[in-house]
Short mmCIF file of C-alpha atoms and ligand atoms in Angstrom, two decimals:
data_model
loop_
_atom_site.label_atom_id
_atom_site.label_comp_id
_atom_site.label_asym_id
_atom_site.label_seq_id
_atom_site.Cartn_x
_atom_site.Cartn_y
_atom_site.Cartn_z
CA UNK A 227 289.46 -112.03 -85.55
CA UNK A 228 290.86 -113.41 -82.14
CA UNK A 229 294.12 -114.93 -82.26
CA UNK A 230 295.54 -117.18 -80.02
CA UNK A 231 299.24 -115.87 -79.63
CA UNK A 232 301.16 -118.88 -78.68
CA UNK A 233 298.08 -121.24 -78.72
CA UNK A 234 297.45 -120.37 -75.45
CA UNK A 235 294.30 -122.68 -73.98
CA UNK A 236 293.88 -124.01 -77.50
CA UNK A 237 293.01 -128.03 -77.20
CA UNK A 238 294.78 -129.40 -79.94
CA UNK A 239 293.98 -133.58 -79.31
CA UNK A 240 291.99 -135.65 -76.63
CA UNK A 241 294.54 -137.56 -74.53
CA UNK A 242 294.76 -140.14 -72.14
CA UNK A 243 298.41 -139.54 -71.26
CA UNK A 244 298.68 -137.04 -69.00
CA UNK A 245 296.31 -134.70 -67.04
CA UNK A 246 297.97 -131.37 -65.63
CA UNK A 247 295.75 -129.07 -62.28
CA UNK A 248 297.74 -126.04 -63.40
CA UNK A 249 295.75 -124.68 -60.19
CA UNK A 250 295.99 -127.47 -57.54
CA UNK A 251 299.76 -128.12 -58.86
CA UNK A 252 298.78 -131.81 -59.78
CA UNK A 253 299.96 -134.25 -62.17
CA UNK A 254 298.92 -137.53 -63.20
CA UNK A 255 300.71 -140.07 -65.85
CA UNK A 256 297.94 -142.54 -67.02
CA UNK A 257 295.57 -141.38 -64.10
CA UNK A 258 298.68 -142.26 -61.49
CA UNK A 259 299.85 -139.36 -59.30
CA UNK A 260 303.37 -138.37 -60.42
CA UNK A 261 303.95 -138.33 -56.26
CA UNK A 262 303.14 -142.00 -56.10
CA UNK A 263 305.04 -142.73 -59.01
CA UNK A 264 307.94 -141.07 -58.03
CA UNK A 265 307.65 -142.68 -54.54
CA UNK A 266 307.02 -146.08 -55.85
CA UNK A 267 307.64 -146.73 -59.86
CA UNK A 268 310.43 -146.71 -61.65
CA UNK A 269 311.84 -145.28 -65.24
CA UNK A 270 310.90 -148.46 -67.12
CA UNK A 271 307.38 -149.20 -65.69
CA UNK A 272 306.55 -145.51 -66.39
CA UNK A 273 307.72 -145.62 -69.39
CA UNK A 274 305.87 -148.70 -70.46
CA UNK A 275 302.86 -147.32 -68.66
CA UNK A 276 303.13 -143.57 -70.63
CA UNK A 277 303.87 -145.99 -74.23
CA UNK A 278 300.80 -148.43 -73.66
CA UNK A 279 298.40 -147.09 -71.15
CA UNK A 280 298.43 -149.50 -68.33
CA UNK A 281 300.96 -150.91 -65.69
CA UNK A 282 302.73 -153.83 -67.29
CA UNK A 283 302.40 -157.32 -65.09
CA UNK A 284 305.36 -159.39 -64.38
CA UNK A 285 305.95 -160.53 -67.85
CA UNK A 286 305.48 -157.33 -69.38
CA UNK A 287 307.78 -155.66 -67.73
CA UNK A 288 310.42 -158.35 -68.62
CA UNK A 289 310.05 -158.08 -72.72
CA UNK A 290 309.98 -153.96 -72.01
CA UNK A 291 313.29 -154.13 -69.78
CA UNK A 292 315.13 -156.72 -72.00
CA UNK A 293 313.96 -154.96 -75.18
CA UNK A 294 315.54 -151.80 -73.54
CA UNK A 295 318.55 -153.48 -72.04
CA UNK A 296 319.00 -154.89 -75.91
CA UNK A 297 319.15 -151.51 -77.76
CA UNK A 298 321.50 -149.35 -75.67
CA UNK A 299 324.77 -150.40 -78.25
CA UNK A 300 325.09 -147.65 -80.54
CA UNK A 301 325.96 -148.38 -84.33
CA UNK A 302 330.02 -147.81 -85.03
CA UNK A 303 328.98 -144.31 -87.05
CA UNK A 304 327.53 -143.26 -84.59
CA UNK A 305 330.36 -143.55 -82.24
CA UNK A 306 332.57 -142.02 -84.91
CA UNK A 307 330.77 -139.32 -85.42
CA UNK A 308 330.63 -138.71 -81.81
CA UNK A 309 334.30 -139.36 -81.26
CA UNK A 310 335.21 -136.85 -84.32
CA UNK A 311 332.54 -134.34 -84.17
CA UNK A 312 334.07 -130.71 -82.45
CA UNK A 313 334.47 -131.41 -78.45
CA UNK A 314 333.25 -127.55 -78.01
CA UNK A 315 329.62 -128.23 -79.51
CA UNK A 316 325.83 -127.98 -77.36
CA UNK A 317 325.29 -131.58 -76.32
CA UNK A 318 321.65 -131.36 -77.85
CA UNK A 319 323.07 -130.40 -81.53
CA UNK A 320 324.98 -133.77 -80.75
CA UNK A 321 321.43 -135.39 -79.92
CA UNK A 322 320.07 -134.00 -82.68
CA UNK A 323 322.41 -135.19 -85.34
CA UNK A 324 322.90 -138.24 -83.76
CA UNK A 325 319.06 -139.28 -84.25
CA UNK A 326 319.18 -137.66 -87.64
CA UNK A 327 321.85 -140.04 -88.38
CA UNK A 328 320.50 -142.91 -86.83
CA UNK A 329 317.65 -142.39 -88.92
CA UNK A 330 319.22 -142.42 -91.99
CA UNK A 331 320.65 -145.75 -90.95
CA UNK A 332 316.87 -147.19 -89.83
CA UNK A 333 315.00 -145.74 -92.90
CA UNK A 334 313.10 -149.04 -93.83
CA UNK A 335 309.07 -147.67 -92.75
CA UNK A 336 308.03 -150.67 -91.76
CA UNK A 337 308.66 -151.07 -88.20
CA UNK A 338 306.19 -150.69 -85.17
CA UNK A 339 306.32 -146.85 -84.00
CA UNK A 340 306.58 -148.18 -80.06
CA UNK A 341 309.31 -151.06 -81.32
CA UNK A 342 311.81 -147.73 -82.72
CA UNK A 343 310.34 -145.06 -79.82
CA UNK A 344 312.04 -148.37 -77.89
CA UNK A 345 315.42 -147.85 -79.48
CA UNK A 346 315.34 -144.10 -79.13
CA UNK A 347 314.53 -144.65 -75.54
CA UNK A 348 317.40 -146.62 -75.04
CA UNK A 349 319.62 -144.72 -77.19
CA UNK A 350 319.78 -141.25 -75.69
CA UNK A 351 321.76 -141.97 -72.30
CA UNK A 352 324.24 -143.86 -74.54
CA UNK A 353 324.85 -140.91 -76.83
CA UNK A 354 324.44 -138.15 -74.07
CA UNK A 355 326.86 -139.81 -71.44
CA UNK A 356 329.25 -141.24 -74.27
CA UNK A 357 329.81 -137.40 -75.52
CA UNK A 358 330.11 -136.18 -71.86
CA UNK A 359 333.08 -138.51 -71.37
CA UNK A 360 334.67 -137.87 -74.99
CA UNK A 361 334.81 -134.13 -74.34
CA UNK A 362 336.46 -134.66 -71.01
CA UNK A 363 338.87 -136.16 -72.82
CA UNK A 364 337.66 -140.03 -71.34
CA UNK A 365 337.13 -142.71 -73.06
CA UNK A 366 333.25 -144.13 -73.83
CA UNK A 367 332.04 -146.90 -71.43
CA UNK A 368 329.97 -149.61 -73.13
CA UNK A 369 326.68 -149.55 -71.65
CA UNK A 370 325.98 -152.51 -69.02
CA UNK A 371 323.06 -154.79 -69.20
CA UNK A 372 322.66 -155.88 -66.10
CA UNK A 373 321.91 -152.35 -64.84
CA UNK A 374 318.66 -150.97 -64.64
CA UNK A 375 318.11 -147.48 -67.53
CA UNK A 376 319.34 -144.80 -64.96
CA UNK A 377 321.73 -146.67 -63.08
CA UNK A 378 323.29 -147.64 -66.75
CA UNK A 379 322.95 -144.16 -67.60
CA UNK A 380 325.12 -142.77 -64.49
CA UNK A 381 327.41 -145.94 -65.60
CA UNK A 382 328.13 -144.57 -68.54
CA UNK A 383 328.94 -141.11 -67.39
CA UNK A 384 331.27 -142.10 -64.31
CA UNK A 385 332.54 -145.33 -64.94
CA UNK A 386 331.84 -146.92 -61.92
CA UNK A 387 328.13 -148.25 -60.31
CA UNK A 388 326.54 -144.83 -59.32
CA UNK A 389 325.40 -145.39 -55.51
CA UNK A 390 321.55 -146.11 -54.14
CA UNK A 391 320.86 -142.25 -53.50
CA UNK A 392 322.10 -141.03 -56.50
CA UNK A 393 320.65 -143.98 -59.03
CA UNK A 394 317.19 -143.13 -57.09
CA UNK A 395 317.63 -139.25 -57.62
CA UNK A 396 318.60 -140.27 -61.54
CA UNK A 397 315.55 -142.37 -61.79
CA UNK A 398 313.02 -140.30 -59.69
CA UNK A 399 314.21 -137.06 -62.19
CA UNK A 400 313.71 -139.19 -65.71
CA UNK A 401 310.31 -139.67 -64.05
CA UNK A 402 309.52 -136.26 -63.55
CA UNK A 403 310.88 -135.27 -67.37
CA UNK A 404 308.95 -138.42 -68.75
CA UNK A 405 305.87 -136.25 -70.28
CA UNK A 406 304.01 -133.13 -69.94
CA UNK A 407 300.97 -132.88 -72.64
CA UNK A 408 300.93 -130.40 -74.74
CA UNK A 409 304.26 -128.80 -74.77
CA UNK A 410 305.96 -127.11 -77.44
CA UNK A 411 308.55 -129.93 -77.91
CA UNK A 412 305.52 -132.33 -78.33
CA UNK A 413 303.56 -130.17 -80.61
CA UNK A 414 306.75 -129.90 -82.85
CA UNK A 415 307.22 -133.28 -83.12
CA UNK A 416 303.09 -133.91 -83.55
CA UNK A 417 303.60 -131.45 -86.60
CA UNK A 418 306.27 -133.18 -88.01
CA UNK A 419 304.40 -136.57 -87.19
CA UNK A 420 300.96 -135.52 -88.56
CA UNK A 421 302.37 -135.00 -92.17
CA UNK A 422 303.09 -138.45 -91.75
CA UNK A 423 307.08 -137.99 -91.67
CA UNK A 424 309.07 -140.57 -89.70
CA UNK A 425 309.31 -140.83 -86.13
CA UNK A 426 313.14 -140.56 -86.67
CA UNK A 427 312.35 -136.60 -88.12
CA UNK A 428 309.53 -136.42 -85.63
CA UNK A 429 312.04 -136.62 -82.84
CA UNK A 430 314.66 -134.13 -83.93
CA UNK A 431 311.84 -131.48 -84.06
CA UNK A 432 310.82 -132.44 -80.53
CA UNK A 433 314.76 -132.22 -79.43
CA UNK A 434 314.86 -128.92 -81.83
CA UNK A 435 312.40 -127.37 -79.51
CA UNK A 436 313.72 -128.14 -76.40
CA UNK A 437 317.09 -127.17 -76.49
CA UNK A 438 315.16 -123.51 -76.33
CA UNK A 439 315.83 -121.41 -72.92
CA UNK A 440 312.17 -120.87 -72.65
CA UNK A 441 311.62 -125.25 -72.87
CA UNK A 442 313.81 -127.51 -71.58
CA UNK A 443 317.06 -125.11 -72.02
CA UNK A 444 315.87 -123.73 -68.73
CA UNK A 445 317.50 -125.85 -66.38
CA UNK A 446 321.18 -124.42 -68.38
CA UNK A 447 319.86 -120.71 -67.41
CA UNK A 448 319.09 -121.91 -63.96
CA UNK A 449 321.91 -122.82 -63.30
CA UNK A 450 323.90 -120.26 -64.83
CA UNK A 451 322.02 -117.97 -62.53
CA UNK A 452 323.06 -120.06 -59.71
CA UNK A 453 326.56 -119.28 -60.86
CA UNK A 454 326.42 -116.12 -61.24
CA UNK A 455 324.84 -114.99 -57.97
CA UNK A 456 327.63 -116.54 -56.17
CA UNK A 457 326.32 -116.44 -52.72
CA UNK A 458 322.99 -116.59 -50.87
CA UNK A 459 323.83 -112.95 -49.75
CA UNK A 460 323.59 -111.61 -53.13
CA UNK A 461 320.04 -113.25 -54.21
CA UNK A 462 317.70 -110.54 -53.10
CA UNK A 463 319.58 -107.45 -54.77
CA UNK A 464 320.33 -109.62 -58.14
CA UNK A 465 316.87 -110.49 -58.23
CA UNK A 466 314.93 -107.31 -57.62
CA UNK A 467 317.54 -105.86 -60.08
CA UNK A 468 316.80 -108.98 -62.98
CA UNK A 469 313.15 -108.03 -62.68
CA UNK A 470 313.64 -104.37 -62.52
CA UNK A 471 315.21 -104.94 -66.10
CA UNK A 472 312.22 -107.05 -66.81
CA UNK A 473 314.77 -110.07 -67.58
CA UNK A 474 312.93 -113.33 -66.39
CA UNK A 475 313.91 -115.77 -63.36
CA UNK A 476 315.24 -119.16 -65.24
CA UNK A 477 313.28 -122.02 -63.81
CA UNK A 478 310.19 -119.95 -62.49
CA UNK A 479 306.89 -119.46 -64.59
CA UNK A 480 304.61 -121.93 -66.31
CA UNK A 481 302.04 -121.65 -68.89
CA UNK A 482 299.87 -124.33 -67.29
CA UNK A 483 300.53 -123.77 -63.41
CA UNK A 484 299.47 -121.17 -61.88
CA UNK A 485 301.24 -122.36 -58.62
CA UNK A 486 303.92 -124.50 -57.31
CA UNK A 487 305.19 -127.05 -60.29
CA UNK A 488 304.90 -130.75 -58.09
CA UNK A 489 307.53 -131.76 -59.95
CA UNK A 490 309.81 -128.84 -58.29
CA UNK A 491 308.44 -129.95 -54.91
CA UNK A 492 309.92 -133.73 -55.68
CA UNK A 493 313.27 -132.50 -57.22
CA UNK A 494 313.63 -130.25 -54.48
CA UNK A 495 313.71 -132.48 -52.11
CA UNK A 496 316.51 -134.84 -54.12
CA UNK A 497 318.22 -131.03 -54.54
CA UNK A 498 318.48 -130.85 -50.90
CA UNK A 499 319.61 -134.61 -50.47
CA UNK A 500 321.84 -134.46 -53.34
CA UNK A 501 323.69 -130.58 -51.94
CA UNK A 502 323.91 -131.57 -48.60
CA UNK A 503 325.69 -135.04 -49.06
CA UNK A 504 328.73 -133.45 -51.70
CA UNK A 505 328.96 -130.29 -50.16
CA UNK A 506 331.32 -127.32 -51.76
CA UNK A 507 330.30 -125.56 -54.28
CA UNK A 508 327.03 -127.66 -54.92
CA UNK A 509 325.16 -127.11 -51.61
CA UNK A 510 326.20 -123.42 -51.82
CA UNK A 511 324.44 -123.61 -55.36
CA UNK A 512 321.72 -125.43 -53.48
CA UNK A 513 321.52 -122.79 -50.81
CA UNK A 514 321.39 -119.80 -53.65
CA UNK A 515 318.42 -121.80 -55.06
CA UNK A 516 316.58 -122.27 -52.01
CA UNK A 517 316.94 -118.40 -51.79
CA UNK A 518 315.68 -117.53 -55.14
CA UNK A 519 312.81 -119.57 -54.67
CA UNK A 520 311.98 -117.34 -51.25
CA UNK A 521 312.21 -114.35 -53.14
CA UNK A 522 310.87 -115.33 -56.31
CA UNK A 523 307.70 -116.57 -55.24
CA UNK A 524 307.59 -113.04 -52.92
CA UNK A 525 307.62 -111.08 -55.85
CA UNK A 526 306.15 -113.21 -58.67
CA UNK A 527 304.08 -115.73 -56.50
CA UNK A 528 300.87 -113.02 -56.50
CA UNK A 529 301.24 -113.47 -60.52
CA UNK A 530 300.90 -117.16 -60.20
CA UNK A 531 304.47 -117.24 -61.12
CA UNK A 532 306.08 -120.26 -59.22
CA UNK A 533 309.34 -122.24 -59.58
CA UNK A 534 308.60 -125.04 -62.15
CA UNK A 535 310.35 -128.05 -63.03
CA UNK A 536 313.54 -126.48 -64.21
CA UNK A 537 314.60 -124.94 -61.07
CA UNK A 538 315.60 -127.89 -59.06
CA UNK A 539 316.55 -130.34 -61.37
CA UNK A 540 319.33 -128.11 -62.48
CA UNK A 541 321.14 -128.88 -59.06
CA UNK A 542 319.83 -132.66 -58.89
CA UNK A 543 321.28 -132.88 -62.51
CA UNK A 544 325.01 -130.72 -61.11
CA UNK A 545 324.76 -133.04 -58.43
CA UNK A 546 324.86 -135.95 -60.73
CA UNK A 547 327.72 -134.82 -62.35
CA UNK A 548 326.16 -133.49 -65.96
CA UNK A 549 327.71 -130.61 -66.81
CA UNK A 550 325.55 -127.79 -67.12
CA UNK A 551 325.04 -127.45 -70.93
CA UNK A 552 324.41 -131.14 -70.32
CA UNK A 553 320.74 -130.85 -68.77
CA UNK A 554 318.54 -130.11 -71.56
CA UNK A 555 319.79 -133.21 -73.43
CA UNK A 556 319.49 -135.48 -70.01
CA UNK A 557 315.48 -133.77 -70.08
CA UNK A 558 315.40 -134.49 -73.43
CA UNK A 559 316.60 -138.59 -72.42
CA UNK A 560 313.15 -138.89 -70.79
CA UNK A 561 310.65 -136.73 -72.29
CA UNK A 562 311.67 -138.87 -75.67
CA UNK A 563 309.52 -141.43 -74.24
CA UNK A 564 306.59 -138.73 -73.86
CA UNK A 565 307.10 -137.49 -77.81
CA UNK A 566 306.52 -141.21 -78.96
CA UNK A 567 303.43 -142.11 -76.84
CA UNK A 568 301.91 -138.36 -78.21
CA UNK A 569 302.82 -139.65 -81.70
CA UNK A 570 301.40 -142.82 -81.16
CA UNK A 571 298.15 -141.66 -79.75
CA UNK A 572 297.63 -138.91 -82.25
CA UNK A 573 298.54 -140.68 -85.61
CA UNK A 574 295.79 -143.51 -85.19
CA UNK A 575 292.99 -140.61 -85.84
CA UNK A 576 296.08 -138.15 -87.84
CA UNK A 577 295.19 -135.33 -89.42
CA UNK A 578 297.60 -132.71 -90.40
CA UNK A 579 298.05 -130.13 -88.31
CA UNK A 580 297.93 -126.94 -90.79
CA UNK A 581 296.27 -123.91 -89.20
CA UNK A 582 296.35 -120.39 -90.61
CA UNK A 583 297.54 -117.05 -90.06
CA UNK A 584 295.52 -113.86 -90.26
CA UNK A 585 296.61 -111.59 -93.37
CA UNK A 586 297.09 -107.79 -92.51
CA UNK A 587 299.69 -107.30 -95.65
CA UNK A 588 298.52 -105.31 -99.28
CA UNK A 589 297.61 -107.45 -102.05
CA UNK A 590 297.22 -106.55 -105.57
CA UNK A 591 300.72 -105.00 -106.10
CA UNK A 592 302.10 -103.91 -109.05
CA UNK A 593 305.45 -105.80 -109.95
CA UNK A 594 308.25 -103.52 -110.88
CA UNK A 595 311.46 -104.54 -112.43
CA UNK A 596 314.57 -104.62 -110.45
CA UNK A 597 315.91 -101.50 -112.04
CA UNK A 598 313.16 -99.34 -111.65
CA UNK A 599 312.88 -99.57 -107.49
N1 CMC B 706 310.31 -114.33 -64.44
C1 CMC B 706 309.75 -113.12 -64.42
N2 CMC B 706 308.56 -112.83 -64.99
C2 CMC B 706 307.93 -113.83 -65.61
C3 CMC B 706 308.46 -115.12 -65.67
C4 CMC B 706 309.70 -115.36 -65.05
N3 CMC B 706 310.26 -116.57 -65.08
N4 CMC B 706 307.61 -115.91 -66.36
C5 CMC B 706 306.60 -115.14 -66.73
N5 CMC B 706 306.79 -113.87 -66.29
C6 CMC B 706 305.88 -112.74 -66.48
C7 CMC B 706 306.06 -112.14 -67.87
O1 CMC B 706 307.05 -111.15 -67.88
C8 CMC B 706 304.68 -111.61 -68.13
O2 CMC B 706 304.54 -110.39 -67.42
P1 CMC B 706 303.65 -109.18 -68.03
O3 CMC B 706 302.27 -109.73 -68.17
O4 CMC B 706 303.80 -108.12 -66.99
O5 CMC B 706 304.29 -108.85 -69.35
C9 CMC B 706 303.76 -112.62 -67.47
O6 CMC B 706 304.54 -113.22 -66.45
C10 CMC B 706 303.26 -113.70 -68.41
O7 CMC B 706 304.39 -114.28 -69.07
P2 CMC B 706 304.30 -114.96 -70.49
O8 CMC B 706 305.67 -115.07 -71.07
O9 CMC B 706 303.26 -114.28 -71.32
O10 CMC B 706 303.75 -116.39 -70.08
P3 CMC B 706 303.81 -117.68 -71.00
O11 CMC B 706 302.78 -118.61 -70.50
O12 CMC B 706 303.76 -117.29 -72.43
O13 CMC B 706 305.29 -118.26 -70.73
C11 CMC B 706 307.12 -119.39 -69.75
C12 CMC B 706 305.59 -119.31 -69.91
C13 CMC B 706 307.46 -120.71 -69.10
C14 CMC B 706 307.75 -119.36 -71.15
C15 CMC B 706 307.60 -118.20 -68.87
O14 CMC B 706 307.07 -118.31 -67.58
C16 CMC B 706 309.13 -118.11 -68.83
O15 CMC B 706 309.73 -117.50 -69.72
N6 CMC B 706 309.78 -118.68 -67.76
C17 CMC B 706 311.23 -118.70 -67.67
C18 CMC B 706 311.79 -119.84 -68.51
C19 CMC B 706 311.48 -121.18 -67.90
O16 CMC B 706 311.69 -121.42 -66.73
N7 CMC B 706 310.97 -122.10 -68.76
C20 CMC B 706 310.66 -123.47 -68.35
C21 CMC B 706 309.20 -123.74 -68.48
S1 CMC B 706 308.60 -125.16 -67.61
C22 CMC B 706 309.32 -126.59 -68.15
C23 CMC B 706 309.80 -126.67 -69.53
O17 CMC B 706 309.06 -126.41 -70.47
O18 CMC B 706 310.97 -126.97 -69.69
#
């Protein structure tokens, strides 16, 4: 009996999403290099291209954009909630309740799956950036429609029209964090979807598995190990020590790449931008990355252990003012979009995903009353 511990190289569905060359480091949205669509796309045209499987024309775009643009309002409980809720708490248990709630609100089953992904799209930056401000003791900022979805988003967090650089870094990142095939936040929601559940419980699974330090919680540890290096100095002691202990380097290791993560080679690149322009403690963060990557990939690089896309974004994401604890719900903003299409695609041929596991216990025990164990 061979298991598969972790489901490692097990093909779960055909899909014409996304294609990952865990050894050339490629990646492809919709059979578009991620490099050209970082370079030349933008957050709603990937996003329409990852939901429906083509670039939208002119008109397309429009009804996608307005339709987006429409549902960033958030209902009034949610805003209580958000405004009552304990200003202390992990800003993707906030995500997570919030959708909960929101789909207790939206529990009619009769609407398109792409028409609510749509909402929940639109609906993330608005709950993420309105529960940054309340527990900095700010008031929310109504989101603006004229804006495109990450200069709104940045809106919403500082108050003021986030500048070209940073609205490009913003909306280059949310391209990056868009999709990634099979990952574990995408299975969990495809088991959750697959029993035929609503997308609404589909999606708090995928944010469930996330939050995790091994997912999308890496770009928190990243950073925390940024932090707690302190200087570029200190990086080659505190690593060989870390892997000494065998404790793992946040933000390196993938189990699909076997060598550099493109994504990482983008974000690094907005890192750099992002460090060098604010200065302080952020380019010395930057500069403390740059160093763990040297050494990381010295020691771990002959294991095909590389930085992936958690390493850089962590100081793109500092730089854009997101606290740390912050990142994994800003990740969790765009890969929404890649939990939906997955759905989408998988539920036209559904069948529930049930597999087994391999019995080594006794059976055929005798059952003894409590008082005589
Ligand atoms: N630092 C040090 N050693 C590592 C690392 C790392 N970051 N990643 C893997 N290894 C070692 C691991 O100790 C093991 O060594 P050995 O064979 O000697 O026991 C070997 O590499 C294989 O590791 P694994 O855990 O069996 O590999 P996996 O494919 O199950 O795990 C991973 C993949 C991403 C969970 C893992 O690389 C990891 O824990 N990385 C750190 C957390 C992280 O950055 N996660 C983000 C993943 S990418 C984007 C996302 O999902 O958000």
């Amino acid at each position: 009996m061979e298991i598969k511990k972790g489901l490692e190289d097990v093909y779960v569905k055909e899909t014409e999403i996304t294609y990952i060359d865990g050894e050339l480091g490629r990646l492809y949205y919709r059979g578009y290099s991620i490099y050209d669509l970082a370079e030349f796309s933008n957050f709603e045209e990937v996003s329409y291209l990852i939901l429906y499987g083509k670039l939208p024309n002119r008109e397309e775009l429009n009804w996608f954009q307005e339709k987006l643009r429409e549902e960033r309002y958030l209902p009034d409980f949610i805003i209580k909630f958000l405004r009552e809720v304990r200003k202390d708490a992990q800003p993707m248990d906030i995500l997570r309740t919030a959708v909960s709630l929101l789909g207790i609100e939206d529990s009619k089953n009769d609407e398109r799956t792409d028409i609510r992904g749509i909402k929940l799209i639109s609906k993330f930056p608005t709950i993420v950036a309105n529960y940054a401000r309340l527990r900095k003791g700010l008031d929310i900022i109504e989101p603006d429609p004229k804006l495109s979805h990450s200069e709104n988003f940045l809106y919403m967090l500082y108050g003021d029209r986030p500048n070209e650089i940073k609205s490009k870094a913003m909306d280059v990142t949310l391209i990056l964090h868009i999709d990634h095939e099979m990952n574990a936040s995408t299975f969990a929601s495809l088991v959750v979807a697959s029993t035929l559940s609503d997308l609404y419980s589909s999606i708090v699974a995928g944010i469930s598995a996330l939050k995790g330090p091994l997912h999308g919680g890496a770009n928190y540890e990243a950073l925390k190990m940024f932090k707690e290096i302190g200087s570029p100095e200190k990086v080659n002691d505190y690593i060989l020590n870390r892997l000494s202990n065998k404790q793992r380097i946040m933000g390196f290791g993938h189990r699909v790449y076997k060598t550099y993560d493109p994504r990482a080679r983008i974000l690094k690149q907005y890192a750099k931008l992002l460090a060098e322009k604010e200065g302080g403690e952020i380019y010395t963060l930057y500069q403390i990355a740059e160093k763990v990557e040297e050494i990381g990939i010295k020691y771990l690089g002959p294991k095909g252990i590389y930085p992936n896309v958690d390493f850089f974004s962590s100081i793109v994401f500092y730089s854009l003012g997101f606290e740390p604890d912050f990142f994994p719900a800003v990740f969790a903003s765009a890969r929404v979009v890649g939990w939906v299409a997955h759905i989408m695609e998988y539920i036209k041929d559904n069948k529930i995903i049930r597999p087994k596991a391999y019995y080594k216990g006794e059976i055929g025990k005798k059952y003894i009353p409590i008082d005589s164990r």
